[in-house]
Amino acid sequence: MRSGERTFFGHPWGLATLFGTELWERFSWYGLRAILATFLIASPANKGLGMTQETAQAVVGVYGALIYLVALPGGWVADRILGARRSVLWGGFVIMCGHISMAIPVSTPAFVWLGLLLIIVGTGLLKPNISVMVGRLYPEEDDARRDAGFSLFYLGINLGAFIAPIVVGWLADGDRWHLGFSAAAVGMALGLAQYVWGGRNLSGVGERPGVLLSPRERRRFGGVAAGAVLAVAAALGLWAASGTLTVSRLTLAITVVILVVPIAYFAYIMLGSHDLTEDERIRMKAYIWLFVAAAIFWMIYDLAPSKLLFFAENNTRLSLFGVPIHAATTQAFNPLFIMIFVPVFAALWVKLGNRVSTPQKFGFALVMVGLSFVIMAVAARLAEGGKVSVWWLVLVYLVQVFGELSLSPVGLSVTTKLAPEAFKGQMLGVWFIAVSVGDAVGGQTGRLTRVLSEPMYYLVLAVMAVAAGVALFLFTRRLREMMAEHHEAAIR
């Protein structure tokens, strides 16, 4: 950085541009997420879509899953066609159009589905590429300042996530759903405006694709993409014509497809040659276990905007310190706790050093998210006799954040560490597929309530998570050997 150049808390001023863009994009994302499930289950008389809780939970789960899944093709489009900078711009524009579509006050659900589809596509372009641009603001050797810059960027994410449920929940109160959706659209518009206005501060970062497609490759890509879209449209058309297509069945079909993706990908890596060494194959086997553990974690953790939101709406006294709140406001507890405890956990991991391994961190995260659902089981049992205090949800989110801060920060790190040399770049996206799998499967767990009571539903998921966490603790030594994570503390 040149002497006398304007800075953003000691960082390149371009970080301020990206910080603001991400803050407003997260405002729009978390604002929609805070009211989507309750909008889906609201009756048409209350201007909702009248879905069952089970179906709404599945829709929210698949929606979240696709958001993370499309990060892979979104990164590819930036690398080969648009470049990161234009990908963020077009992604934000498509997201804004999606929120506008949802804000149109008409009774047909067509604009809702169109809006969700546009938001998925736009987020796939914006989300992975804005993070890439943050990293490129710094010289390659400036690791310390880059890490600090990402910490500020992470703060922007959580500020947006904290403010959005409060504002959007208040606006959507009284069945004013489309007003809430409009706020999400305005948020993304503000993010786009300051991104364009502050573009001159990005110093050319992300302007060009990494490896631009040749004209022949572009034609081939266009043909494949068009063929894929037509094939999906034809399949859905035939399904609809059969009279058996329902929203619930469609979410189940999408979930199956999402589950196939990592299975096929890991099979491709492990069964092909790819010049992998024996050590690389062993490390990949260890990573698969961590991938499954992460998927189980997200399966429970990301039930916040569906199952836990329904509980807040129907089973809690919505008041904090005597101040009435909306059900959507409970979605602000999580980012608030993250902002409070990120520096605490960062200092804790530095202090513990090599004494705590990656499998142990993942195991602790699973036990924490399992414990949170034990608490939910108790709250659900008490709620059978009448509404309970919203402080039960405060406690649940607090415990879950302890788990997230033990798993999420190390997820990408362990992915890059264990990835075979031939798959270093691609494997960064695999971590997000774990989130996608967890979200999709979590959405389908609502079907369990057909045969389980509410308290038992939470307990079943809690037992699954705790059992997976205990398994990681029991096999920590073996996993560390497979990962070549031979810390000195483990040898003594």
Short mmCIF file of C-alpha atoms in Angstrom, two decimals:
data_model
loop_
_atom_site.label_atom_id
_atom_site.label_comp_id
_atom_site.label_asym_id
_atom_site.label_seq_id
_atom_site.Cartn_x
_atom_site.Cartn_y
_atom_site.Cartn_z
CA MET A 1 0.00 0.00 0.00
CA ARG A 2 1.37 3.38 -0.98
CA SER A 3 2.22 5.95 1.71
CA GLY A 4 -0.60 8.45 2.25
CA GLU A 5 -3.16 6.26 0.51
CA ARG A 6 -6.63 6.30 2.08
CA THR A 7 -7.30 3.18 4.15
CA PHE A 8 -10.21 1.35 5.79
CA PHE A 9 -9.10 0.57 9.37
CA GLY A 10 -5.58 0.19 8.04
CA HIS A 11 -6.63 -1.90 5.02
CA PRO A 12 -6.98 -1.05 1.32
CA TRP A 13 -10.00 1.17 0.77
CA GLY A 14 -11.35 -1.39 -1.66
CA LEU A 15 -12.16 -3.51 1.39
CA ALA A 16 -14.70 -0.86 2.43
CA THR A 17 -16.44 -1.29 -0.94
CA LEU A 18 -16.58 -5.08 -0.61
CA PHE A 19 -17.47 -4.86 3.09
CA GLY A 20 -20.51 -2.70 2.31
CA THR A 21 -21.58 -4.85 -0.64
CA GLU A 22 -21.45 -8.03 1.43
CA LEU A 23 -23.20 -6.39 4.39
CA TRP A 24 -26.18 -5.38 2.24
CA GLU A 25 -26.23 -8.66 0.33
CA ARG A 26 -26.34 -10.54 3.64
CA PHE A 27 -29.03 -8.12 4.83
CA SER A 28 -31.16 -9.13 1.85
CA TRP A 29 -30.40 -12.86 2.25
CA TYR A 30 -31.02 -13.07 6.00
CA GLY A 31 -33.97 -10.72 5.80
CA LEU A 32 -35.75 -13.00 3.35
CA ARG A 33 -34.69 -16.09 5.32
CA ALA A 34 -36.17 -14.66 8.52
CA ILE A 35 -39.72 -14.53 7.13
CA LEU A 36 -39.75 -17.06 4.27
CA ALA A 37 -40.93 -20.09 6.24
CA THR A 38 -43.69 -18.24 8.08
CA PHE A 39 -44.82 -16.71 4.75
CA LEU A 40 -44.99 -20.17 3.18
CA ILE A 41 -47.22 -21.57 5.96
CA ALA A 42 -49.46 -18.51 6.29
CA SER A 43 -52.92 -19.12 4.85
CA PRO A 44 -53.98 -17.45 1.58
CA ALA A 45 -56.38 -15.37 3.68
CA ASN A 46 -53.26 -14.03 5.41
CA LYS A 47 -51.52 -13.49 2.06
CA GLY A 48 -49.31 -16.59 2.39
CA LEU A 49 -49.03 -19.79 0.37
CA GLY A 50 -50.83 -22.06 2.86
CA MET A 51 -48.21 -24.83 2.96
CA THR A 52 -47.86 -27.34 5.78
CA GLN A 53 -44.94 -26.84 8.14
CA GLU A 54 -43.38 -30.03 6.80
CA THR A 55 -43.42 -28.82 3.19
CA ALA A 56 -42.28 -25.31 4.11
CA GLN A 57 -39.34 -26.78 6.05
CA ALA A 58 -38.39 -28.84 2.99
CA VAL A 59 -38.60 -25.80 0.70
CA VAL A 60 -36.42 -23.67 2.98
CA GLY A 61 -33.92 -26.53 3.29
CA VAL A 62 -33.63 -27.07 -0.48
CA TYR A 63 -33.45 -23.31 -1.08
CA GLY A 64 -30.51 -23.00 1.31
CA ALA A 65 -28.89 -26.13 -0.14
CA LEU A 66 -29.02 -24.82 -3.71
CA ILE A 67 -27.56 -21.49 -2.59
CA TYR A 68 -24.39 -23.29 -1.47
CA LEU A 69 -24.36 -25.79 -4.33
CA VAL A 70 -24.34 -23.13 -7.07
CA ALA A 71 -21.22 -21.53 -5.56
CA LEU A 72 -19.21 -24.10 -7.56
CA PRO A 73 -20.50 -23.18 -11.04
CA GLY A 74 -20.57 -19.51 -9.97
CA GLY A 75 -16.84 -19.61 -9.28
CA TRP A 76 -16.23 -21.33 -12.63
CA VAL A 77 -18.20 -18.67 -14.54
CA ALA A 78 -16.06 -15.96 -12.93
CA ASP A 79 -12.80 -17.80 -13.67
CA ARG A 80 -13.62 -18.60 -17.29
CA ILE A 81 -16.16 -16.06 -18.59
CA LEU A 82 -17.00 -12.91 -16.60
CA GLY A 83 -14.23 -12.32 -14.09
CA ALA A 84 -14.92 -11.89 -10.37
CA ARG A 85 -15.78 -8.20 -10.56
CA ARG A 86 -18.53 -8.50 -13.20
CA SER A 87 -19.79 -11.72 -11.59
CA VAL A 88 -20.42 -9.86 -8.33
CA LEU A 89 -22.15 -7.02 -10.19
CA TRP A 90 -24.43 -9.27 -12.23
CA GLY A 91 -25.01 -11.57 -9.28
CA GLY A 92 -26.18 -8.67 -7.13
CA PHE A 93 -28.44 -7.41 -9.90
CA VAL A 94 -30.07 -10.84 -10.35
CA ILE A 95 -30.54 -11.15 -6.56
CA MET A 96 -32.24 -7.75 -6.49
CA CYS A 97 -34.55 -8.82 -9.32
CA GLY A 98 -35.39 -11.94 -7.35
CA HIS A 99 -36.43 -9.95 -4.30
CA ILE A 100 -38.45 -7.56 -6.48
CA SER A 101 -40.25 -10.55 -8.01
CA MET A 102 -41.17 -11.80 -4.54
CA ALA A 103 -42.33 -8.33 -3.52
CA ILE A 104 -44.96 -8.12 -6.28
CA PRO A 105 -48.27 -8.19 -4.35
CA VAL A 106 -50.18 -10.79 -6.36
CA SER A 107 -51.85 -13.98 -5.20
CA THR A 108 -50.16 -16.34 -7.68
CA PRO A 109 -47.08 -18.15 -6.29
CA ALA A 110 -45.34 -17.99 -9.70
CA PHE A 111 -43.49 -14.78 -8.79
CA VAL A 112 -42.36 -16.32 -5.48
CA TRP A 113 -40.79 -19.34 -7.22
CA LEU A 114 -39.26 -17.10 -9.89
CA GLY A 115 -37.84 -14.86 -7.16
CA LEU A 116 -36.27 -17.74 -5.26
CA LEU A 117 -34.74 -19.11 -8.47
CA LEU A 118 -33.23 -15.72 -9.34
CA ILE A 119 -31.82 -15.31 -5.83
CA ILE A 120 -30.20 -18.76 -6.04
CA VAL A 121 -28.59 -17.97 -9.41
CA GLY A 122 -27.47 -14.50 -8.33
CA THR A 123 -25.99 -15.68 -5.05
CA GLY A 124 -24.03 -18.35 -6.92
CA LEU A 125 -22.36 -15.56 -8.91
CA LEU A 126 -21.84 -13.12 -6.04
CA LYS A 127 -21.05 -15.09 -2.91
CA PRO A 128 -17.90 -17.04 -3.85
CA ASN A 129 -16.41 -14.30 -6.01
CA ILE A 130 -16.64 -11.39 -3.61
CA SER A 131 -14.54 -13.40 -1.14
CA VAL A 132 -11.98 -14.02 -3.88
CA MET A 133 -11.77 -10.27 -4.50
CA VAL A 134 -11.12 -9.60 -0.81
CA GLY A 135 -8.13 -11.93 -0.91
CA ARG A 136 -6.75 -10.29 -4.06
CA LEU A 137 -6.66 -6.83 -2.48
CA TYR A 138 -3.44 -7.88 -0.71
CA PRO A 139 -0.01 -8.94 -1.96
CA GLU A 140 0.50 -12.70 -1.87
CA GLU A 141 3.07 -12.49 0.92
CA ASP A 142 0.88 -10.29 3.17
CA ASP A 143 -0.89 -13.17 4.96
CA ALA A 144 -1.33 -11.44 8.32
CA ARG A 145 -3.12 -8.38 6.91
CA ARG A 146 -5.18 -10.57 4.58
CA ASP A 147 -6.41 -12.62 7.55
CA ALA A 148 -7.26 -9.43 9.42
CA GLY A 149 -9.08 -8.12 6.34
CA PHE A 150 -11.19 -11.25 6.16
CA SER A 151 -12.04 -10.78 9.84
CA LEU A 152 -13.43 -7.32 9.05
CA PHE A 153 -15.27 -8.77 6.06
CA TYR A 154 -16.75 -11.46 8.34
CA LEU A 155 -17.94 -8.69 10.66
CA GLY A 156 -19.86 -7.17 7.74
CA ILE A 157 -21.57 -10.49 7.09
CA ASN A 158 -22.76 -10.77 10.66
CA LEU A 159 -23.80 -7.14 10.97
CA GLY A 160 -26.09 -7.63 7.98
CA ALA A 161 -27.34 -10.92 9.39
CA PHE A 162 -28.08 -9.30 12.77
CA ILE A 163 -29.91 -6.21 11.50
CA ALA A 164 -31.97 -7.89 8.78
CA PRO A 165 -34.31 -10.10 10.86
CA ILE A 166 -35.17 -7.20 13.14
CA VAL A 167 -35.96 -4.75 10.32
CA VAL A 168 -37.60 -7.19 7.89
CA GLY A 169 -39.54 -8.94 10.66
CA TRP A 170 -40.97 -5.61 11.80
CA LEU A 171 -41.92 -4.59 8.25
CA ALA A 172 -43.56 -7.95 7.48
CA ASP A 173 -45.64 -7.93 10.67
CA GLY A 174 -49.39 -7.98 10.10
CA ASP A 175 -49.13 -10.11 6.95
CA ARG A 176 -47.17 -7.41 5.11
CA TRP A 177 -44.94 -10.09 3.60
CA HIS A 178 -44.27 -8.27 0.37
CA LEU A 179 -43.16 -5.19 2.27
CA GLY A 180 -40.58 -7.37 3.99
CA PHE A 181 -39.46 -8.76 0.63
CA SER A 182 -39.22 -5.18 -0.66
CA ALA A 183 -36.83 -4.31 2.17
CA ALA A 184 -34.58 -7.17 1.05
CA ALA A 185 -34.67 -5.77 -2.51
CA VAL A 186 -33.78 -2.27 -1.27
CA GLY A 187 -30.90 -3.72 0.75
CA MET A 188 -29.42 -5.41 -2.31
CA ALA A 189 -29.95 -2.23 -4.36
CA LEU A 190 -27.97 -0.24 -1.78
CA GLY A 191 -25.22 -2.84 -1.90
CA LEU A 192 -25.06 -2.63 -5.69
CA ALA A 193 -25.05 1.18 -5.68
CA GLN A 194 -22.09 1.45 -3.34
CA TYR A 195 -20.30 -1.38 -5.19
CA VAL A 196 -20.50 0.56 -8.47
CA TRP A 197 -19.68 3.85 -6.77
CA GLY A 198 -16.68 2.38 -4.95
CA GLY A 199 -15.45 0.34 -7.92
CA ARG A 200 -12.59 2.77 -8.57
CA ASN A 201 -11.09 1.71 -5.22
CA LEU A 202 -10.73 -1.93 -6.27
CA SER A 203 -7.57 -1.19 -8.29
CA GLY A 204 -8.51 -3.52 -11.12
CA VAL A 205 -9.04 -6.53 -8.84
CA GLY A 206 -11.14 -9.23 -10.51
CA GLU A 207 -11.55 -7.40 -13.80
CA ARG A 208 -10.37 -10.28 -15.97
CA PRO A 209 -11.19 -14.01 -15.90
CA GLY A 210 -8.36 -16.28 -14.80
CA VAL A 211 -8.42 -18.40 -17.97
CA LEU A 212 -10.83 -16.97 -20.54
CA LEU A 213 -12.80 -19.45 -22.63
CA SER A 214 -11.95 -19.55 -26.31
CA PRO A 215 -14.78 -18.80 -28.79
CA ARG A 216 -15.07 -22.55 -29.47
CA GLU A 217 -15.27 -23.34 -25.76
CA ARG A 218 -17.90 -20.64 -25.31
CA ARG A 219 -20.08 -22.19 -27.99
CA ARG A 220 -19.67 -25.60 -26.43
CA PHE A 221 -20.50 -24.26 -22.98
CA GLY A 222 -23.56 -22.43 -24.32
CA GLY A 223 -24.80 -25.62 -26.00
CA VAL A 224 -24.30 -27.74 -22.89
CA ALA A 225 -25.96 -25.14 -20.63
CA ALA A 226 -28.94 -24.73 -22.97
CA GLY A 227 -29.29 -28.51 -23.29
CA ALA A 228 -29.24 -28.94 -19.51
CA VAL A 229 -31.90 -26.26 -19.00
CA LEU A 230 -34.12 -27.80 -21.69
CA ALA A 231 -33.68 -31.29 -20.22
CA VAL A 232 -34.68 -30.13 -16.74
CA ALA A 233 -37.63 -28.16 -18.12
CA ALA A 234 -38.79 -31.17 -20.15
CA ALA A 235 -38.48 -33.51 -17.16
CA LEU A 236 -40.49 -31.13 -14.96
CA GLY A 237 -43.07 -30.70 -17.73
CA LEU A 238 -43.56 -34.44 -18.10
CA TRP A 239 -43.75 -34.83 -14.32
CA ALA A 240 -46.37 -32.09 -14.09
CA ALA A 241 -48.34 -33.64 -16.96
CA SER A 242 -48.46 -36.94 -15.06
CA GLY A 243 -50.38 -35.21 -12.26
CA THR A 244 -47.98 -36.45 -9.58
CA LEU A 245 -45.76 -33.35 -9.24
CA THR A 246 -46.06 -31.64 -5.87
CA VAL A 247 -43.80 -29.18 -4.06
CA SER A 248 -43.02 -31.80 -1.40
CA ARG A 249 -42.02 -34.43 -3.95
CA LEU A 250 -39.95 -31.93 -5.90
CA THR A 251 -37.95 -30.99 -2.80
CA LEU A 252 -37.32 -34.69 -2.14
CA ALA A 253 -36.10 -35.22 -5.71
CA ILE A 254 -33.75 -32.22 -5.45
CA THR A 255 -32.43 -33.55 -2.14
CA VAL A 256 -31.59 -36.89 -3.77
CA VAL A 257 -29.72 -35.09 -6.57
CA ILE A 258 -27.77 -33.03 -4.03
CA LEU A 259 -26.81 -36.22 -2.14
CA VAL A 260 -25.55 -37.81 -5.36
CA VAL A 261 -23.18 -34.89 -6.08
CA PRO A 262 -20.62 -35.51 -3.28
CA ILE A 263 -20.91 -39.29 -3.63
CA ALA A 264 -20.09 -39.05 -7.33
CA TYR A 265 -17.32 -36.51 -6.72
CA PHE A 266 -15.56 -38.53 -4.03
CA ALA A 267 -15.93 -41.69 -6.14
CA TYR A 268 -14.34 -39.84 -9.06
CA ILE A 269 -11.38 -38.82 -6.88
CA MET A 270 -10.88 -42.13 -5.09
CA LEU A 271 -11.52 -44.55 -7.97
CA GLY A 272 -9.66 -42.65 -10.69
CA SER A 273 -5.89 -42.56 -10.93
CA HIS A 274 -5.28 -38.77 -11.17
CA ASP A 275 -1.68 -39.53 -10.17
CA LEU A 276 -2.69 -39.50 -6.51
CA THR A 277 -0.10 -40.73 -4.06
CA GLU A 278 -0.99 -43.29 -1.41
CA ASP A 279 -0.75 -40.59 1.28
CA GLU A 280 -3.18 -38.38 -0.65
CA ARG A 281 -5.70 -41.22 -0.88
CA ILE A 282 -5.45 -41.86 2.85
CA ARG A 283 -5.94 -38.17 3.64
CA MET A 284 -9.00 -38.09 1.37
CA LYS A 285 -10.50 -41.02 3.29
CA ALA A 286 -10.08 -39.02 6.49
CA TYR A 287 -11.65 -35.97 4.84
CA ILE A 288 -14.73 -37.95 3.81
CA TRP A 289 -15.43 -38.69 7.49
CA LEU A 290 -15.04 -35.01 8.36
CA PHE A 291 -17.31 -34.11 5.43
CA VAL A 292 -20.05 -36.41 6.76
CA ALA A 293 -19.63 -34.93 10.25
CA ALA A 294 -19.97 -31.39 8.87
CA ALA A 295 -23.10 -32.34 6.92
CA ILE A 296 -24.71 -33.71 10.11
CA PHE A 297 -23.80 -30.49 11.93
CA TRP A 298 -25.38 -28.25 9.26
CA MET A 299 -28.42 -30.52 9.05
CA ILE A 300 -29.35 -29.42 12.57
CA TYR A 301 -27.78 -25.97 12.70
CA ASP A 302 -29.59 -24.70 9.61
CA LEU A 303 -33.04 -25.64 10.91
CA ALA A 304 -33.03 -22.16 12.48
CA PRO A 305 -35.05 -20.47 9.68
CA SER A 306 -37.68 -23.22 9.60
CA LYS A 307 -38.21 -25.54 12.56
CA LEU A 308 -36.93 -23.16 15.24
CA LEU A 309 -38.74 -20.22 13.62
CA PHE A 310 -42.02 -22.15 13.78
CA PHE A 311 -41.35 -22.88 17.45
CA ALA A 312 -40.72 -19.18 18.11
CA GLU A 313 -43.94 -18.23 16.29
CA ASN A 314 -46.24 -20.78 17.90
CA ASN A 315 -44.74 -21.86 21.21
CA THR A 316 -42.92 -18.95 22.83
CA ARG A 317 -43.84 -15.74 24.58
CA LEU A 318 -42.17 -13.26 22.25
CA SER A 319 -40.78 -10.79 24.75
CA LEU A 320 -37.23 -9.90 25.84
CA PHE A 321 -36.72 -7.82 28.99
CA GLY A 322 -40.39 -6.91 28.76
CA VAL A 323 -40.07 -5.65 25.18
CA PRO A 324 -42.26 -7.42 22.57
CA ILE A 325 -40.38 -8.88 19.62
CA HIS A 326 -41.35 -10.63 16.40
CA ALA A 327 -40.67 -14.29 15.69
CA ALA A 328 -38.26 -13.25 12.93
CA THR A 329 -36.19 -11.31 15.48
CA THR A 330 -35.09 -14.61 17.05
CA GLN A 331 -33.03 -15.15 13.89
CA ALA A 332 -30.81 -12.26 15.04
CA PHE A 333 -29.61 -14.14 18.14
CA ASN A 334 -27.17 -16.29 16.17
CA PRO A 335 -25.16 -13.52 14.42
CA LEU A 336 -25.14 -11.50 17.65
CA PHE A 337 -23.49 -14.36 19.53
CA ILE A 338 -21.06 -14.94 16.66
CA MET A 339 -19.87 -11.32 16.80
CA ILE A 340 -19.44 -11.60 20.57
CA PHE A 341 -17.61 -14.92 20.67
CA VAL A 342 -15.46 -14.92 17.51
CA PRO A 343 -12.53 -13.14 19.26
CA VAL A 344 -12.96 -15.39 22.31
CA PHE A 345 -12.69 -18.59 20.29
CA ALA A 346 -9.89 -17.20 18.13
CA ALA A 347 -7.86 -16.54 21.27
CA LEU A 348 -8.82 -19.94 22.71
CA TRP A 349 -7.56 -21.89 19.68
CA VAL A 350 -4.29 -19.94 19.72
CA LYS A 351 -3.84 -20.73 23.42
CA LEU A 352 -4.64 -24.43 23.02
CA GLY A 353 -2.46 -24.72 19.95
CA ASN A 354 -1.78 -28.30 18.83
CA ARG A 355 -3.37 -29.84 21.90
CA VAL A 356 -6.77 -29.85 20.19
CA SER A 357 -6.92 -31.58 16.81
CA THR A 358 -9.31 -31.02 13.91
CA PRO A 359 -11.35 -34.20 14.62
CA GLN A 360 -11.74 -33.09 18.25
CA LYS A 361 -12.98 -29.65 17.17
CA PHE A 362 -15.48 -31.27 14.82
CA GLY A 363 -16.51 -33.70 17.57
CA PHE A 364 -17.06 -30.85 20.04
CA ALA A 365 -19.15 -28.99 17.45
CA LEU A 366 -21.40 -32.02 16.94
CA VAL A 367 -21.85 -32.53 20.67
CA MET A 368 -22.77 -28.85 21.07
CA VAL A 369 -25.35 -28.86 18.27
CA GLY A 370 -26.74 -32.11 19.67
CA LEU A 371 -26.96 -30.59 23.15
CA SER A 372 -28.84 -27.61 21.68
CA PHE A 373 -31.53 -29.99 20.47
CA VAL A 374 -31.69 -31.72 23.84
CA ILE A 375 -32.56 -28.26 25.17
CA MET A 376 -35.12 -27.90 22.37
CA ALA A 377 -36.66 -31.24 23.36
CA VAL A 378 -37.11 -29.99 26.93
CA ALA A 379 -38.59 -26.71 25.69
CA ALA A 380 -40.96 -28.55 23.33
CA ARG A 381 -42.09 -30.80 26.17
CA LEU A 382 -42.81 -27.78 28.39
CA ALA A 383 -44.59 -26.06 25.49
CA GLU A 384 -47.17 -28.85 25.45
CA GLY A 385 -48.60 -27.18 28.54
CA GLY A 386 -48.54 -23.64 27.13
CA LYS A 387 -46.14 -21.14 25.64
CA VAL A 388 -42.62 -20.99 27.09
CA SER A 389 -40.14 -18.15 27.45
CA VAL A 390 -38.24 -17.12 24.33
CA TRP A 391 -35.09 -17.39 26.48
CA TRP A 392 -35.11 -21.11 25.69
CA LEU A 393 -34.27 -20.19 22.09
CA VAL A 394 -31.61 -17.73 23.26
CA LEU A 395 -29.92 -20.61 25.10
CA VAL A 396 -30.25 -22.92 22.08
CA TYR A 397 -28.59 -20.41 19.75
CA LEU A 398 -25.84 -19.71 22.28
CA VAL A 399 -24.91 -23.39 22.49
CA GLN A 400 -25.09 -23.79 18.71
CA VAL A 401 -22.71 -20.87 18.16
CA PHE A 402 -20.15 -22.58 20.39
CA GLY A 403 -20.38 -25.49 17.98
CA GLU A 404 -20.19 -23.37 14.83
CA LEU A 405 -17.09 -21.52 15.98
CA SER A 406 -15.42 -24.89 16.56
CA LEU A 407 -16.23 -26.27 13.11
CA SER A 408 -16.81 -23.54 10.55
CA PRO A 409 -13.48 -21.64 10.79
CA VAL A 410 -11.42 -24.82 10.37
CA GLY A 411 -13.56 -26.32 7.59
CA LEU A 412 -11.90 -24.58 4.65
CA SER A 413 -8.49 -24.87 6.29
CA VAL A 414 -8.68 -28.65 6.67
CA THR A 415 -10.13 -28.93 3.16
CA THR A 416 -7.11 -27.22 1.61
CA LYS A 417 -4.76 -29.24 3.82
CA LEU A 418 -6.17 -32.65 2.90
CA ALA A 419 -6.93 -31.96 -0.78
CA PRO A 420 -4.83 -33.90 -3.31
CA GLU A 421 -2.55 -31.65 -5.35
CA ALA A 422 -4.59 -32.31 -8.50
CA PHE A 423 -7.79 -31.06 -6.82
CA LYS A 424 -6.57 -28.12 -4.70
CA GLY A 425 -8.75 -25.50 -6.41
CA GLN A 426 -11.86 -27.64 -6.81
CA MET A 427 -11.85 -28.91 -3.24
CA LEU A 428 -12.47 -25.45 -1.83
CA GLY A 429 -16.01 -25.71 -3.16
CA VAL A 430 -16.50 -29.18 -1.67
CA TRP A 431 -16.73 -27.72 1.82
CA PHE A 432 -19.83 -25.79 0.74
CA ILE A 433 -21.33 -28.99 -0.63
CA ALA A 434 -21.28 -30.32 2.96
CA VAL A 435 -23.45 -27.35 3.95
CA SER A 436 -25.69 -28.02 0.93
CA VAL A 437 -26.16 -31.68 1.87
CA GLY A 438 -26.90 -30.78 5.48
CA ASP A 439 -29.46 -28.13 4.54
CA ALA A 440 -31.24 -30.39 2.06
CA VAL A 441 -31.44 -33.38 4.42
CA GLY A 442 -32.40 -31.15 7.35
CA GLY A 443 -35.33 -29.85 5.32
CA GLN A 444 -36.55 -33.41 4.81
CA THR A 445 -36.39 -34.28 8.52
CA GLY A 446 -39.74 -32.54 8.95
CA ARG A 447 -41.27 -35.77 7.63
CA LEU A 448 -40.28 -37.41 10.93
CA THR A 449 -42.99 -35.42 12.71
CA ARG A 450 -45.55 -37.69 11.04
CA VAL A 451 -44.48 -40.47 13.42
CA LEU A 452 -42.67 -38.61 16.21
CA SER A 453 -43.82 -36.08 18.77
CA GLU A 454 -42.09 -32.70 18.76
CA PRO A 455 -39.87 -33.48 21.79
CA MET A 456 -38.92 -36.86 20.31
CA TYR A 457 -38.12 -35.26 16.94
CA TYR A 458 -35.53 -33.02 18.58
CA LEU A 459 -34.14 -35.89 20.65
CA VAL A 460 -33.67 -38.17 17.63
CA LEU A 461 -31.62 -35.51 15.83
CA ALA A 462 -29.74 -34.73 19.03
CA VAL A 463 -28.76 -38.37 19.52
CA MET A 464 -27.57 -38.57 15.91
CA ALA A 465 -25.31 -35.54 16.33
CA VAL A 466 -23.93 -36.54 19.73
CA ALA A 467 -23.25 -40.10 18.52
CA ALA A 468 -21.34 -38.73 15.52
CA GLY A 469 -19.38 -36.40 17.81
CA VAL A 470 -18.49 -39.19 20.23
CA ALA A 471 -17.37 -41.35 17.29
CA LEU A 472 -14.98 -38.60 16.20
CA PHE A 473 -13.53 -38.42 19.70
CA LEU A 474 -13.09 -42.21 19.81
CA PHE A 475 -11.35 -42.33 16.45
CA THR A 476 -9.35 -39.11 16.85
CA ARG A 477 -5.99 -40.89 17.01
CA ARG A 478 -6.72 -42.90 13.85
CA LEU A 479 -8.00 -39.85 11.95
CA ARG A 480 -4.96 -37.82 12.95
CA GLU A 481 -2.72 -40.55 11.61
CA MET A 482 -4.65 -40.61 8.34
CA MET A 483 -4.48 -36.81 8.12
CA ALA A 484 -0.76 -36.81 9.01
CA GLU A 485 -1.74 -34.51 11.86
CA HIS A 486 0.96 -35.86 14.20
CA HIS A 487 1.02 -33.09 16.74
CA GLU A 488 3.61 -33.28 19.43
CA ALA A 489 0.90 -33.32 22.11
CA ALA A 490 -0.55 -36.50 20.63
CA ILE A 491 2.80 -38.33 20.78
CA ARG A 492 3.61 -37.63 24.43
#
